[in-house]
Amino acid sequence: MSEGAYDTPGAGPSAPRRPPSHLNSVGLRIEYAGRKGRGVYATREIPSQTLIDVSPVLLFGADEYEAHGRYTVLDHYTFKWRDGRSLFNHSQKPNVSYVIDPATESIRYVTSRRVLPDEELCIFYGHKLWFDPVDAVDRPNSIHTEDVDDGWGGLANLNDDDDGAGDRLLDTIFDECTEGKADDTVPEEALPFTRLKLTPEDEEEEDMDAIRKEEAWVVDLPNPRYAAVMLKWLKQSGFDTPSMAHLKRIRKTEDKMSMVLVLTREHPAPPVFPSEVELPPPYVATVPKTAALTMTSLKLKSSLWPTIYAPRKKFEPEPWSRGKVKWACQAMKELVKIARNAKQTDELPIAAYVPAPFDEETRTATQMFEPLSAFDTRRSAAHPLRHSIINLVRAVGELRASSTATGTKSPTPQITPPVDVSPPTPALPDSVPLPAGEVDAALSSSSDPQTQTEARNGAHYLLTSLTLFTTHEPCVMCSMALLHSRVKEVFYLFPMKETGGCGSITCVPRLEGVNHRYTANKWKLDGEGVDEWMERSGLRIDGDCDA
C-alpha cells in the first residue's frame, strides 16, 4: 500500500477488474466503496490500537513531479510529505490514525478504536478538502476557515502542541457506543473494558485436580465421649478459627472417629492435648481449602474431609447501558488530559479521576455533583507517598469535611471499624497533596476533632458507591487505600505488570479475608500499537514504577 510523495489533483488510475481479496495478515481487504472508489475493509474484528499497516513511501522532488509524476497513474496517490493520502478513505469520524516515520520513509497506520467485521477503515484528511466527502452530513456545525496545518491533516499525535488535534484523537480512541438509544443495554463482549473476576476461574472445582487443598492437624478419637471434651478445648485453646469454618470437625468411618484440629499453616507444631484426655499423637492430613459450591465438588472434597456445602449464585455482572458507556468514555478522555497536563509540569503522567455518578440517585446519595481529580506529585513534593490516588482520596476527604462544616446533607453513615486517627492538623489547600504519615488519616472524613471522634465510632467511607478512573493500574498501597475507602469500581488504562495491585502482581479486592470487594476493570487497549500509543500520548512510565 505504498504511496508517492507530492500532491496535485489528477485523474486516478484505471480501475482493475477486481480488487485483491486480502491486503495483509491483519485481515484487511480492498473493495470498491461506491462514490469513494476503492476502500479498505476489515474481514474480521480488529482491536483498538492494532498496527494494521506499515506503508513505504516513494519520495521524489517537486521538479521531478511536475515534469513526470503528474502524468502517470501515481498522480492520484501523491501527496506532500507532511500531509497525507492513501488507500484509506476520508471520514469525519475516523477509526484509523497514522504517523509518519521519516527514519524509515514509511507511514504507520493504527486503529483508534475497535473495528467490526466488514467495516471500512478510514482516516481524517483534514479540514481543507479538495472534494465533497460522502459523509458530509457528519460534519460539525462550525466550519473551519483558517488554514489548519497540524502535519497530518488534523489527525495529529496525542502529544502534539495542537490541543484540538489531540482532542480529536481522544474522541476516536474513546468513541464507543455513539449510535443507538442511551438506555439500550450493551452486550458484555461489546463493552470497551474487561472486568477482572474477583473469584478464581476454577471456583466450582468440579474435578479432583482443581480442588484447592492444604494440610491440617488431625487426631483419632478412640472414645466418642472425647468429642465434647475436645470441642470445648478447641475453643479455649484458640484453635476454633474462621479459617476452619468450611470443614466439619468430626469425621466418622466404620471403625473410628477423627477430629480436625487446626491448619498447619496457622500452627506448624503438633498441638498439645489436655492431660486429662488420653489420645494418640496428632497427624497431618490433607483437607479442602474452601467450601463446596456444587454437589459434584461436595462429593470430591468430602472424600478428603467432610466439607460444608455452601452453594452461591454465580457472578452476574452489572448491565451497562449505552449512555453509561459514553459516560465512562468521557471520563477516560478527561483523565488522559489531566495526565498529559501533569507531564507538562514535569510530574509523572499518572492521574486519577472520580466523575459525578452516572445516575441521579447515586449523585444525590453521595452528594457528588461535580468531578474530582488529582495527579501524581512525587517529583515536585519529593515524597514517595504522593500518588495520584492517595491525593484524590484526600481531595474527597476535604470535600466531605467542607460539606459537614457547611451543614450540607451528606451520605447515609456507614459503620466502620475503629481507626487510629492522628492529632488534628491544619487543613491543606486542594493543590497540596497528602503529607507524610497521613495515609490513614486521609481515609477518614476530616481532621476536625469532633469528626475524629465520629471516625473512632464509625463514620462515612469516602468513596462508597463511587467510580474511580486512573491512567495506570494502582499499586498495592493505592489498591488497599481504595479498598478501605469502599470504592465501588476502578477502571484503568495501562496494566503495570511489575507493580499493579488490581490484577498484575496481585489483586487486592480478591484477597482472602478482605472486608470489601470492588470491581477492577481494564480498558481494552490490546492491539500491537498500545506501546506506541503510550509513547505518543506521553503517558509512558517505567515498568517498575508504583502507580
Short mmCIF file of N, CA, C and O in Angstrom, two decimals, residues 9 46 70 91 102 117 184 306 326 331 354 373 463:
data_model
loop_
_atom_site.label_atom_id
_atom_site.label_comp_id
_atom_site.label_asym_id
_atom_site.label_seq_id
_atom_site.Cartn_x
_atom_site.Cartn_y
_atom_site.Cartn_z
N PRO A 9 -3.98 17.35 -7.64
CA PRO A 9 -5.11 16.54 -8.10
C PRO A 9 -4.89 16.10 -9.53
O PRO A 9 -4.30 16.79 -10.34
N ILE A 46 -11.07 -6.17 14.62
CA ILE A 46 -9.70 -5.72 14.89
C ILE A 46 -9.72 -4.88 16.16
O ILE A 46 -10.45 -3.90 16.25
N ARG A 70 3.22 13.78 -12.40
CA ARG A 70 1.82 14.17 -12.53
C ARG A 70 1.16 13.58 -13.76
O ARG A 70 -0.07 13.57 -13.86
N SER A 91 -12.95 10.11 6.47
CA SER A 91 -14.20 10.11 7.24
C SER A 91 -14.13 11.20 8.29
O SER A 91 -13.06 11.48 8.83
N PRO A 102 9.99 9.36 9.40
CA PRO A 102 11.00 9.82 8.44
C PRO A 102 12.22 8.92 8.38
O PRO A 102 12.86 8.80 7.35
N PRO A 117 -16.17 -6.50 11.83
CA PRO A 117 -16.05 -7.14 10.51
C PRO A 117 -16.86 -6.40 9.46
O PRO A 117 -17.97 -5.91 9.73
N ASP A 184 -30.28 1.51 25.81
CA ASP A 184 -30.02 0.16 25.31
C ASP A 184 -28.89 -0.49 26.10
O ASP A 184 -27.87 0.15 26.38
N PRO A 306 -14.89 -34.27 55.51
CA PRO A 306 -16.26 -33.76 55.42
C PRO A 306 -16.29 -32.22 55.32
O PRO A 306 -15.69 -31.53 56.15
N LYS A 326 -20.92 5.74 27.33
CA LYS A 326 -20.48 7.05 26.87
C LYS A 326 -19.98 7.90 28.04
O LYS A 326 -19.02 8.64 27.91
N ALA A 331 -15.21 10.15 30.80
CA ALA A 331 -14.34 10.21 31.97
C ALA A 331 -12.91 9.85 31.60
O ALA A 331 -11.95 10.48 32.08
N VAL A 354 -12.54 10.98 39.59
CA VAL A 354 -13.84 10.49 40.05
C VAL A 354 -14.91 11.40 39.47
O VAL A 354 -15.04 12.55 39.89
N SER A 373 -10.46 15.35 40.69
CA SER A 373 -9.31 14.73 40.02
C SER A 373 -8.04 15.06 40.79
O SER A 373 -8.00 16.00 41.60
N LEU A 463 -15.38 6.77 49.48
CA LEU A 463 -15.69 6.52 48.07
C LEU A 463 -16.85 5.55 47.89
O LEU A 463 -17.00 4.96 46.81
#
